[in-house]
XYZ file of C-alpha atoms in Angstrom:
740
model
C 249.711 -85.820 172.862
C 249.311 -89.867 172.771
C 252.717 -90.203 172.648
C 253.706 -88.082 175.699
C 251.222 -90.043 177.715
C 252.752 -93.500 176.124
C 256.239 -92.030 177.126
C 254.992 -91.037 180.636
C 254.267 -94.733 181.486
C 257.474 -96.111 179.782
C 259.319 -93.708 182.158
C 257.973 -95.167 185.086
C 259.199 -98.207 184.140
C 262.511 -97.111 183.629
C 263.083 -94.768 185.999
C 266.524 -95.867 187.626
C 268.283 -93.635 185.539
C 265.999 -91.005 185.156
C 266.299 -87.191 186.086
C 263.165 -85.071 187.062
C 262.902 -81.423 187.381
C 260.323 -78.708 187.366
C 260.727 -75.182 185.591
C 258.923 -71.931 185.108
C 259.017 -68.441 183.326
C 256.955 -65.304 184.310
C 257.471 -62.476 182.037
C 256.221 -59.073 181.973
C 256.693 -55.834 179.958
C 254.736 -52.636 179.937
C 255.519 -49.366 177.507
C 254.085 -46.228 177.517
C 254.467 -43.941 174.165
C 253.099 -40.198 174.146
C 253.563 -37.787 170.997
C 252.435 -33.937 171.460
C 252.557 -31.197 169.332
C 251.954 -27.481 171.122
C 250.918 -29.339 174.093
C 248.242 -31.201 172.237
C 248.466 -34.895 172.177
C 248.755 -36.483 168.337
C 249.513 -39.722 169.468
C 249.131 -42.279 172.624
C 250.099 -46.131 172.891
C 250.919 -48.491 175.840
C 250.887 -52.335 175.922
C 250.991 -54.715 178.853
C 252.431 -58.246 178.269
C 251.956 -61.671 180.538
C 253.600 -64.601 179.920
C 253.706 -67.413 182.691
C 254.205 -71.015 182.168
C 255.124 -74.570 184.669
C 256.685 -77.208 182.992
C 257.566 -81.057 184.393
C 260.617 -82.545 182.539
C 262.017 -85.917 182.939
C 264.650 -87.866 180.781
C 266.542 -90.873 181.382
C 268.063 -93.999 179.796
C 266.540 -97.332 179.273
C 268.168 -100.213 180.548
C 271.088 -98.112 181.268
C 271.330 -96.913 178.101
C 271.208 -100.580 176.486
C 268.174 -100.131 175.254
C 267.685 -96.166 173.892
C 266.770 -92.914 175.789
C 263.406 -90.824 176.725
C 262.837 -87.665 177.539
C 259.427 -86.066 178.428
C 258.008 -82.879 179.441
C 254.278 -81.676 180.399
C 253.065 -78.191 181.193
C 250.988 -75.141 180.684
C 251.567 -71.825 179.610
C 249.179 -68.615 179.802
C 250.079 -65.453 177.883
C 247.971 -62.159 177.011
C 248.229 -58.936 175.527
C 246.350 -55.682 176.631
C 247.316 -52.539 174.307
C 245.921 -49.160 173.626
C 246.629 -47.360 170.149
C 245.451 -43.867 170.258
C 242.194 -44.550 172.296
C 241.680 -48.224 171.031
C 241.697 -51.245 173.197
C 243.013 -54.275 171.659
C 243.206 -57.325 174.145
C 243.711 -60.883 173.727
C 244.967 -64.059 175.812
C 245.580 -67.722 175.308
C 245.934 -70.755 177.729
C 248.398 -73.348 175.856
C 249.612 -76.905 176.962
C 253.237 -77.698 176.774
C 254.137 -81.130 175.861
C 257.516 -82.780 174.806
C 258.016 -86.566 174.327
C 260.833 -88.073 172.834
C 261.610 -92.016 172.968
C 264.426 -93.433 171.387
C 264.670 -97.401 170.985
C 267.708 -98.906 170.374
C 268.586 -102.109 171.667
C 272.367 -102.540 171.397
C 273.641 -105.243 169.338
C 270.293 -105.110 167.296
C 269.725 -103.977 164.060
C 266.768 -102.151 164.794
C 266.133 -98.066 165.545
C 262.894 -96.471 166.816
C 262.541 -92.831 167.340
C 258.996 -91.327 168.134
C 258.552 -87.521 168.877
C 256.061 -85.439 169.799
C 256.114 -81.819 171.201
C 254.570 -78.192 170.952
C 256.993 -76.235 173.056
C 256.744 -72.829 171.384
C 256.683 -69.817 173.253
C 254.909 -66.769 171.859
C 256.005 -64.079 169.932
C 255.143 -60.340 170.032
C 253.794 -58.594 167.402
C 255.099 -55.089 167.004
C 252.920 -52.701 165.218
C 253.928 -48.862 164.636
C 252.458 -47.940 161.434
C 249.584 -46.711 162.581
C 250.782 -44.240 165.155
C 251.812 -40.611 164.308
C 255.751 -40.612 165.253
C 258.851 -38.901 164.154
C 261.622 -38.980 166.646
C 261.511 -42.141 168.637
C 259.946 -45.129 167.129
C 257.082 -46.715 169.367
C 257.906 -50.289 169.423
C 254.455 -51.068 170.303
C 253.233 -54.579 170.771
C 249.612 -54.784 169.166
C 249.251 -58.734 169.443
C 251.072 -61.897 169.740
C 251.749 -65.076 167.603
C 250.803 -68.150 169.309
C 248.574 -70.918 168.981
C 249.470 -74.476 168.410
C 252.738 -75.561 166.918
C 252.744 -79.217 167.160
C 255.268 -81.560 165.434
C 255.189 -84.981 165.511
C 257.130 -87.766 163.772
C 258.481 -91.174 163.667
C 261.506 -93.234 162.618
C 262.226 -96.294 162.308
C 265.268 -97.912 160.934
C 266.412 -101.639 160.140
C 269.041 -103.396 159.312
C 271.408 -100.895 160.286
C 274.596 -101.346 162.331
C 274.356 -100.781 165.981
C 276.773 -102.474 168.007
C 277.760 -105.948 167.957
C 275.567 -108.998 168.597
C 277.147 -112.399 168.814
C 274.249 -114.578 169.697
C 272.885 -117.591 167.863
C 270.421 -115.366 165.788
C 273.637 -113.254 164.300
C 273.453 -114.929 160.832
C 269.624 -114.587 160.509
C 269.947 -110.744 161.809
C 272.567 -109.785 159.333
C 270.379 -110.834 156.464
C 267.634 -108.505 157.531
C 266.951 -105.897 154.513
C 267.663 -102.362 155.284
C 264.540 -100.072 155.598
C 263.507 -96.878 156.654
C 260.482 -95.272 157.335
C 259.953 -91.776 158.238
C 257.001 -89.453 159.415
C 256.743 -86.173 160.070
C 253.430 -83.764 160.620
C 253.737 -79.979 161.581
C 250.249 -78.693 162.577
C 249.780 -75.310 163.081
C 246.729 -73.538 164.431
C 247.126 -69.676 165.198
C 243.889 -67.837 165.034
C 244.529 -64.379 167.111
C 246.561 -62.659 165.224
C 246.416 -60.188 161.987
C 247.463 -63.052 159.859
C 245.408 -66.465 160.942
C 247.233 -69.546 160.272
C 245.692 -73.192 160.383
C 247.170 -75.814 158.140
C 248.842 -78.957 158.537
C 251.957 -80.728 156.865
C 252.811 -84.179 156.351
C 255.692 -86.005 155.318
C 256.152 -89.541 154.733
C 259.250 -91.273 153.483
C 259.375 -95.177 152.930
C 262.644 -96.670 151.680
C 264.144 -100.054 150.983
C 267.002 -101.319 150.082
C 266.093 -104.508 147.958
C 269.381 -104.987 146.564
C 273.147 -104.180 147.577
C 272.827 -100.884 146.104
C 269.331 -100.396 144.951
C 266.811 -98.458 146.789
C 262.972 -98.000 146.489
C 261.376 -94.682 147.686
C 257.937 -94.099 148.556
C 257.785 -90.210 149.613
C 254.528 -87.870 149.915
C 254.132 -84.599 150.884
C 250.693 -83.085 151.785
C 250.075 -79.702 152.766
C 246.268 -78.827 154.060
C 245.223 -75.543 154.644
C 242.220 -74.963 156.936
C 241.762 -71.740 156.133
C 241.792 -71.455 152.252
C 241.452 -74.824 150.654
C 242.637 -73.691 147.036
C 246.199 -74.019 148.712
C 245.707 -77.563 149.438
C 248.564 -79.527 147.530
C 249.741 -83.039 147.553
C 252.853 -84.528 145.962
C 253.718 -88.372 145.815
C 256.880 -89.423 145.015
C 257.887 -93.448 143.950
C 261.841 -93.845 142.994
C 263.802 -96.826 142.383
C 267.482 -96.616 141.981
C 270.964 -95.584 143.477
C 269.733 -92.993 145.615
C 269.682 -93.836 149.441
C 267.898 -93.504 152.450
C 269.747 -89.760 152.550
C 269.175 -88.571 149.183
C 272.624 -88.930 148.227
C 273.794 -90.554 144.805
C 275.588 -93.957 145.528
C 277.849 -95.453 142.265
C 278.260 -98.828 141.473
C 281.411 -100.491 140.220
C 280.699 -101.980 136.778
C 284.239 -103.042 136.467
C 287.370 -101.361 138.266
C 287.425 -98.371 135.899
C 283.606 -97.668 135.025
C 281.242 -96.856 137.686
C 277.426 -95.768 137.165
C 274.484 -94.644 138.691
C 270.970 -94.637 137.908
C 267.466 -94.078 139.055
C 263.916 -93.715 137.786
C 261.096 -91.612 139.569
C 257.377 -91.254 139.025
C 255.926 -87.931 140.568
C 252.111 -87.197 141.072
C 251.425 -83.738 142.295
C 247.618 -82.947 143.089
C 245.577 -79.874 143.862
C 242.323 -81.555 144.183
C 240.739 -78.420 146.103
C 240.812 -76.724 142.427
C 239.387 -79.745 140.241
C 242.580 -79.817 138.445
C 243.848 -83.011 136.423
C 246.901 -84.050 138.357
C 250.568 -83.199 137.456
C 252.374 -86.348 136.592
C 256.172 -86.462 135.648
C 258.686 -89.695 134.928
C 262.138 -88.843 135.533
C 265.108 -91.105 134.403
C 268.881 -90.424 134.838
C 271.591 -92.694 134.113
C 275.160 -91.572 134.970
C 278.395 -93.287 134.159
C 282.013 -92.296 134.604
C 285.321 -94.278 133.288
C 288.620 -93.671 134.017
C 291.671 -94.952 132.995
C 295.666 -93.722 133.295
C 295.245 -91.348 130.967
C 292.054 -90.637 130.146
C 288.478 -89.934 131.681
C 284.815 -89.915 130.231
C 281.685 -88.920 131.694
C 278.117 -89.161 130.659
C 275.044 -87.771 132.681
C 272.218 -88.404 130.554
C 268.517 -87.400 132.143
C 264.894 -87.613 130.688
C 261.856 -85.882 132.074
C 258.121 -86.002 130.697
C 255.481 -84.127 132.897
C 251.823 -84.189 132.378
C 248.985 -81.922 133.378
C 245.557 -81.013 132.360
C 246.435 -79.012 128.889
C 250.091 -80.176 127.848
C 252.725 -82.597 127.867
C 256.370 -81.575 128.215
C 259.253 -83.369 127.655
C 262.878 -82.618 128.247
C 265.931 -84.923 127.771
C 269.265 -83.834 127.622
C 272.565 -85.735 127.313
C 276.163 -84.217 128.282
C 279.018 -86.187 127.567
C 282.723 -85.306 128.387
C 286.180 -86.645 127.713
C 289.459 -85.881 128.494
C 292.651 -87.690 126.758
C 296.215 -86.960 127.942
C 298.612 -87.719 124.885
C 301.677 -87.062 127.164
C 303.145 -84.721 129.559
C 303.340 -81.860 126.468
C 299.740 -82.622 125.272
C 296.039 -82.964 126.070
C 293.108 -82.721 125.041
C 289.136 -82.000 125.771
C 285.970 -82.708 124.048
C 282.406 -81.821 125.374
C 278.981 -82.559 123.748
C 275.705 -81.786 125.137
C 272.723 -82.875 123.085
C 268.930 -81.766 124.681
C 265.284 -81.976 123.448
C 262.493 -79.847 125.314
C 258.889 -79.614 123.659
C 255.392 -79.059 124.824
C 252.806 -79.813 123.214
C 248.691 -79.607 123.954
C 246.426 -82.177 123.738
C 244.578 -80.767 120.761
C 247.991 -81.641 118.900
C 249.076 -77.961 118.917
C 252.678 -77.510 118.987
C 253.455 -74.617 122.058
C 257.064 -75.004 122.360
C 260.045 -76.731 121.074
C 263.558 -76.807 121.323
C 266.631 -78.750 120.347
C 270.232 -78.267 120.541
C 273.572 -80.025 119.808
C 276.468 -78.555 120.914
C 280.296 -79.692 120.589
C 283.300 -78.220 121.766
C 287.244 -79.442 121.931
C 290.126 -77.531 122.757
C 293.790 -78.887 122.862
C 296.855 -77.745 125.617
C 299.650 -78.298 123.503
C 303.357 -77.378 124.527
C 302.346 -77.736 128.110
C 306.098 -77.945 129.370
C 307.135 -75.337 127.136
C 308.068 -71.759 127.676
C 305.148 -71.122 125.166
C 301.750 -72.911 125.386
C 299.153 -73.273 122.229
C 295.570 -74.198 123.192
C 293.249 -74.515 119.786
C 289.551 -74.364 119.971
C 286.915 -75.028 117.863
C 282.840 -74.970 118.887
C 279.896 -75.791 117.114
C 276.316 -75.785 117.593
C 272.859 -76.788 115.648
C 269.636 -75.440 117.038
C 266.216 -76.254 115.952
C 262.457 -75.663 117.169
C 260.262 -73.000 117.289
C 262.188 -71.083 120.277
C 264.582 -69.924 117.803
C 267.009 -71.764 115.201
C 269.783 -72.223 113.412
C 273.487 -72.864 113.888
C 276.839 -71.425 115.345
C 280.344 -72.105 114.242
C 283.418 -70.701 116.367
C 287.051 -71.563 115.829
C 290.243 -70.002 117.512
C 293.038 -70.654 119.486
C 295.073 -69.226 122.387
C 298.776 -68.543 122.571
C 299.971 -67.713 126.354
C 303.182 -67.771 128.155
C 303.901 -70.749 130.783
C 304.381 -68.949 134.194
C 306.043 -72.220 135.050
C 309.012 -70.622 133.509
C 308.350 -67.421 135.237
C 308.987 -65.349 131.980
C 309.913 -61.446 132.547
C 306.888 -60.869 130.951
C 303.585 -62.435 130.561
C 301.808 -62.331 127.324
C 298.384 -63.883 126.346
C 297.020 -63.693 122.811
C 293.860 -65.007 121.386
C 291.713 -65.082 118.359
C 288.086 -66.388 117.261
C 285.993 -66.122 114.498
C 282.235 -66.933 115.060
C 279.455 -67.593 112.851
C 275.631 -67.404 114.056
C 273.024 -67.449 111.097
C 268.875 -68.617 111.505
C 266.172 -67.729 112.343
C 265.451 -65.706 115.523
C 262.295 -66.577 118.018
C 260.107 -63.740 116.413
C 260.898 -64.790 112.744
C 263.692 -62.395 111.994
C 266.721 -63.300 109.641
C 269.802 -63.619 111.409
C 272.776 -63.761 110.019
C 276.003 -63.027 111.715
C 280.012 -62.909 111.692
C 282.214 -61.718 114.654
C 285.925 -61.599 114.343
C 287.211 -61.213 117.981
C 290.933 -60.503 118.840
C 292.678 -60.354 122.381
C 296.190 -59.318 123.505
C 297.489 -59.106 126.924
C 300.898 -57.971 128.666
C 302.041 -58.164 132.121
C 305.430 -57.585 133.664
C 307.044 -56.601 136.888
C 309.297 -53.839 136.131
C 310.261 -53.850 139.527
C 309.761 -56.219 142.744
C 307.015 -53.391 144.173
C 304.983 -52.830 140.735
C 303.377 -54.786 138.492
C 301.732 -53.573 135.244
C 300.054 -54.594 132.416
C 297.961 -53.632 128.924
C 295.169 -54.942 127.523
C 293.154 -54.851 124.224
C 290.234 -56.514 122.876
C 288.807 -56.129 119.345
C 285.705 -57.307 118.202
C 284.663 -56.738 114.491
C 281.163 -57.883 113.546
C 278.628 -57.831 110.976
C 274.948 -58.648 110.385
C 272.123 -59.196 112.145
C 272.190 -60.653 116.146
C 269.888 -62.446 118.082
C 270.689 -64.467 121.518
C 267.951 -67.076 120.377
C 269.382 -68.533 117.615
C 272.025 -70.430 119.563
C 272.152 -71.552 123.499
C 275.926 -71.990 124.209
C 278.264 -69.862 121.426
C 278.138 -66.148 122.578
C 278.826 -63.290 120.903
C 280.163 -59.808 122.497
C 279.258 -57.483 119.400
C 275.265 -57.056 120.993
C 276.405 -56.507 124.689
C 276.840 -52.933 126.293
C 279.466 -50.916 127.358
C 281.294 -51.423 130.498
C 279.685 -48.725 132.215
C 276.129 -49.430 131.355
C 273.739 -51.833 132.563
C 271.459 -51.702 129.524
C 271.850 -55.566 128.536
C 271.915 -56.941 125.020
C 270.116 -55.768 122.286
C 269.889 -56.734 118.573
C 271.759 -55.159 116.063
C 271.752 -55.259 112.714
C 274.971 -53.809 110.352
C 278.475 -53.548 110.851
C 279.762 -53.649 114.782
C 283.150 -52.316 116.161
C 283.708 -52.994 119.409
C 287.239 -51.787 121.267
C 287.831 -52.078 124.682
C 291.672 -51.178 125.993
C 292.654 -51.379 129.560
C 295.802 -50.488 131.938
C 296.416 -51.330 135.163
C 299.721 -51.176 137.221
C 299.919 -52.832 141.048
C 302.051 -51.155 143.349
C 303.162 -51.987 146.761
C 305.237 -49.268 148.107
C 305.669 -51.422 151.208
C 304.440 -54.563 152.963
C 301.295 -52.701 154.468
C 300.630 -50.402 151.407
C 299.544 -51.356 148.048
C 297.789 -48.894 145.069
C 295.663 -50.220 141.853
C 295.446 -47.871 138.962
C 292.972 -48.741 136.200
C 292.235 -46.734 132.695
C 289.663 -48.595 130.587
C 288.579 -47.241 127.232
C 285.320 -48.567 125.812
C 284.127 -47.787 122.229
C 281.158 -49.315 120.256
C 280.446 -48.142 116.813
C 277.018 -49.560 115.325
C 275.032 -48.451 112.569
C 273.035 -46.384 115.013
C 276.344 -44.228 115.864
C 278.784 -44.589 117.959
C 279.553 -44.550 121.776
C 282.422 -44.248 124.157
C 283.216 -44.568 127.693
C 286.204 -44.173 129.667
C 287.043 -44.883 133.301
C 289.519 -44.012 135.730
C 290.132 -46.313 138.912
C 292.180 -46.141 141.661
C 292.042 -48.282 144.780
C 294.239 -47.824 148.001
C 294.887 -50.426 151.086
C 297.232 -49.642 154.223
C 296.915 -52.779 156.842
C 299.465 -52.364 160.013
C 297.160 -54.638 162.008
C 296.143 -52.057 164.352
C 295.322 -49.413 161.667
C 293.453 -50.219 158.556
C 292.950 -47.560 155.541
C 290.889 -48.495 152.345
C 290.203 -45.898 149.363
C 288.223 -46.224 146.351
C 288.148 -43.874 143.817
C 285.901 -44.046 140.279
C 285.729 -41.425 137.497
C 283.944 -42.509 134.403
C 282.372 -40.220 131.362
C 280.886 -41.310 128.256
C 277.405 -42.251 126.669
C 274.936 -44.418 128.455
C 276.246 -44.239 131.926
C 274.481 -46.247 134.721
C 273.623 -43.731 137.959
C 273.788 -44.923 141.533
C 272.490 -43.366 145.243
C 274.125 -43.581 148.204
C 271.483 -41.992 150.408
C 269.970 -42.903 153.766
C 266.657 -43.544 155.144
C 267.091 -39.675 156.603
C 267.181 -38.001 153.392
C 266.374 -40.218 150.772
C 267.843 -40.097 147.542
C 267.896 -36.825 144.956
C 265.626 -36.962 142.310
C 267.716 -38.806 139.553
C 269.424 -37.553 136.006
C 268.449 -38.795 131.984
C 271.190 -39.684 129.724
C 274.171 -39.892 132.705
C 277.316 -38.923 130.768
C 279.917 -38.354 133.628
C 279.925 -39.680 136.916
C 282.225 -39.832 140.003
C 282.416 -41.961 143.077
C 284.728 -42.153 145.987
C 284.545 -44.172 149.285
C 287.350 -44.053 152.097
C 287.027 -45.847 155.352
C 289.632 -45.899 158.459
C 290.157 -48.021 161.338
C 292.267 -48.052 164.172
C 292.128 -50.118 167.417
C 295.292 -50.101 169.162
C 293.781 -52.485 171.969
C 290.858 -53.456 173.475
C 290.766 -50.079 175.432
C 289.329 -47.718 172.648
C 288.430 -47.863 168.918
C 288.004 -45.259 166.118
C 286.221 -45.109 162.719
C 285.565 -43.080 159.936
C 283.702 -43.592 156.321
C 283.235 -41.409 153.538
C 281.025 -41.615 150.812
C 280.470 -38.834 148.098
C 278.715 -39.376 144.541
C 278.361 -37.478 141.631
C 276.574 -37.726 138.315
C 275.924 -35.541 135.288
C 273.481 -35.271 132.686
C 270.795 -33.841 130.285
C 268.989 -31.973 133.145
C 272.434 -31.178 135.310
C 273.891 -32.947 138.232
C 273.630 -34.345 141.676
C 275.577 -35.068 144.795
C 275.257 -37.043 147.652
C 277.582 -37.202 150.564
C 277.332 -39.388 153.565
C 280.096 -39.528 156.167
C 279.990 -41.112 159.555
C 282.500 -41.178 162.304
C 282.656 -43.037 165.309
C 284.981 -43.554 168.632
C 284.436 -45.917 171.749
C 286.550 -45.698 174.722
C 286.474 -48.732 177.433
C 287.419 -48.643 181.244
C 288.645 -51.931 182.732
C 288.674 -53.471 185.850
C 290.722 -56.101 187.394
C 288.557 -58.062 189.754
C 290.609 -61.407 190.091
C 289.363 -61.482 186.197
C 289.660 -58.373 183.664
C 286.565 -56.986 182.922
C 284.505 -53.868 181.329
C 283.741 -51.332 183.784
C 282.353 -48.635 181.324
C 282.290 -47.555 177.705
C 282.247 -44.321 176.403
C 280.886 -44.002 172.854
C 280.655 -40.763 170.479
C 279.017 -40.811 166.710
C 279.116 -37.933 164.054
C 276.821 -38.316 160.926
C 276.596 -35.802 158.025
C 274.581 -36.457 154.913
C 273.882 -34.064 152.412
C 272.245 -34.039 149.092
C 271.878 -31.677 146.200
C 269.455 -31.785 143.517
C 269.099 -30.924 139.808
C 268.101 -27.496 140.234
C 270.821 -26.891 142.601
C 268.515 -27.262 145.970
C 270.500 -28.883 148.671
C 268.971 -30.852 152.159
C 271.759 -31.996 154.977
C 271.779 -33.528 157.991
C 273.792 -33.020 160.816
C 274.009 -35.733 164.125
C 275.987 -35.988 167.106
C 275.781 -38.921 169.471
C 277.240 -39.081 172.773
C 276.773 -42.257 175.211
C 278.245 -44.075 178.524
C 277.677 -47.495 179.475
C 278.485 -48.502 183.112
C 278.694 -52.043 184.479
C 279.252 -51.582 188.023
C 278.934 -55.525 188.374
C 278.892 -58.412 185.786
C 274.871 -58.378 186.587
C 273.941 -54.532 186.214
C 273.815 -52.095 183.757
C 273.509 -48.129 183.804
C 273.282 -46.449 179.843
C 272.964 -42.784 179.186
C 272.555 -41.758 175.641
C 272.059 -38.354 174.038
C 271.455 -37.431 170.182
C 271.292 -33.992 168.373
C 270.338 -33.594 164.759
C 269.910 -30.441 162.750
C 268.402 -30.411 159.042
C 268.649 -27.653 156.672
C 267.163 -25.840 155.040
C 264.198 -26.433 156.721
C 266.039 -25.292 159.773
C 264.681 -27.348 162.747
C 266.590 -29.319 165.130
C 265.803 -32.371 167.048
C 266.885 -33.568 170.797
C 266.890 -37.410 171.666
C 268.126 -38.603 175.286
C 267.759 -42.217 176.270
C 268.335 -43.870 179.817
C 268.815 -47.376 180.350
C 269.013 -49.802 183.361
C 269.275 -53.419 183.994
C 269.912 -56.021 186.258
C 270.415 -59.653 184.460
C 271.109 -62.389 186.611
C 271.044 -66.069 185.429
C 267.475 -66.485 186.684
C 266.138 -63.060 187.212
C 266.113 -59.662 185.060
C 264.607 -56.288 185.311
C 265.252 -53.536 182.589
C 264.147 -49.915 182.223
C 264.344 -48.124 179.081
C 263.171 -44.265 178.993
C 263.445 -41.955 175.760
C 262.784 -38.442 175.373
C 262.567 -36.669 172.277
C 262.115 -33.202 170.872
C 261.864 -31.293 167.353
C 261.439 -27.734 167.315
C 258.950 -25.636 165.109
C 259.499 -25.347 161.115
C 257.739 -24.297 158.456
C 253.760 -25.334 159.026
C 255.037 -28.073 161.683
C 254.584 -27.499 165.011
C 256.908 -27.709 167.821
C 256.886 -31.845 168.688
C 257.317 -33.720 172.021
C 257.691 -37.561 172.207
C 258.559 -39.856 174.978
C 258.628 -43.557 175.517
C 259.267 -45.391 178.654
C 259.243 -49.910 179.263
C 259.792 -52.560 182.064
C 260.420 -55.841 181.621
C 260.845 -58.372 184.339
C 261.966 -62.266 183.529
C 262.135 -64.507 186.263
C 262.944 -68.320 185.453
C 263.206 -71.046 188.222
């Protein structure tokens, strides 16, 4: 508020280029909801909201824009909510001052920029609460309160040493030596105590950044959060940083030579929760990045180090990743990667909590890159220490494949890898595992419209697996089958995994394409063998105005994962265990020959079978829209007709089924650009309860640039069934909004 008063007096001095106006807002909302069963009222609610605001605004340029600009606003707002829920009244109101002040001082030619602002222009938001009402057909959508209060944002930004036009005066040399400096302060103050979840807090952000050398920036940043309702949530974080990170937190690179660039920074962070009496958490970070590039090779390193201390532990993390690639010739290149890392967590009593060290090395070469066949040998090695699993892993293999640049009639790809993992798991178990993996793939185009291929992956392993022994070298023998989501599991003994897949992509014409897939996945372990077969088909037909898509998936085998497609109307049927057969179908149709009409249809079907039996779910929708247009100088929509059909059915394990059928018809009429009349009717029937629902909605509205009135009325009826009585519901609402 202090800034606004200051801005006001400044505006009096700079009124030559000022623009002032007065604006206001008046808004009323009234709604009523009632529900009856057999003539007896079971739910009753209403609300009436009022909002009035008046604002004086003035904006202008300082010295014709040569020195900056300003934007001011000052006003008041009053809002209230009077609501009733089943005979209980709730009333609340609030008077609030609105203000906005924004001042930018940027003298042309001088390396100076100051931005001051403070504002609280937030309008109240209504709190819709229908959970405590007994409703079934119509959502009451009643207002029980409002979120208002103070939402003040205040800040100041000072930038010195920037380029701001051209200055040719006698102090040009002196001003050009002014160091670059940024001071940014922002405060958010929120006080809203009149709703179900009171809020009263303040956040402050302060950034002081200066450029003390060409690319060396010093940062002081403070974040402070104060919760006046719960002091246990108070939090403060202070950051000191020095390095090649600019005021926008963008990393800058220094040309050490014409082929070496470096970037480095160090920071010290103190995080504090004084309200809890905790010892502050202190973190030290250091980064040293370097990139070197010559004509035929490139190397980079990104070492990082962090040390964090709190009241009980010391954590240290260091990671040194190094990358190198070298192109020996057009035909040969190789790449290397090494990552060394160490993570420790030590208690002040010197007891070791966590300790993990890892060194990983990988190398690969691209041979015969310009020939018809390419060869890529690979090698990986890893050594891991500590109490989070330790051991070593080694993997070696190759890839041999055709070069698509030569456009071979048949594309083929082969690879082989041998992996060895040995060590001790996190829980102390001994791990020793060998794995051989062979992959072969053939792809070709027998005709111009058909592309087909087959892939075979064979994995043979033996020993004990565990994921905690290595971090980067991975194995396949402990993963689940394709159609399962059971994740990874430790396995002991021999493992045989065979995955065979075939696909065919057929394009009969430009708009029509089909894809067929067959996958057979087999897994054999000491505990037994499991297998899965998956058949997939997808189709797409796209003729610009007409689009058809279809997807089918049939799976049978062991350990399949089920899914549900139910909606909120019927919910999901009770699932089955040990699913061994599933089928899923999805199809979608869209036809839109122009802006006049559009038709849509969707169908989802899911079937699954298991130990207890099978379940089925069907969900189908159809929608049609037709629009009438009238030419009154320009072509505009005059009326729209709408029709929707929904059908849903669930069949449970015991054979019992529930279904829902819905038909919706609607029309919207636009007599003028600013008026609307709408009518919508919906009919639903539920089985086996054998009851009906009827819903009718009427909408009318006038919407001008500064005046709006709308009226909505809904009436719903549900027939009696079982022990439920006949039910009637109605809701109506009027909204009026005027701005000036």
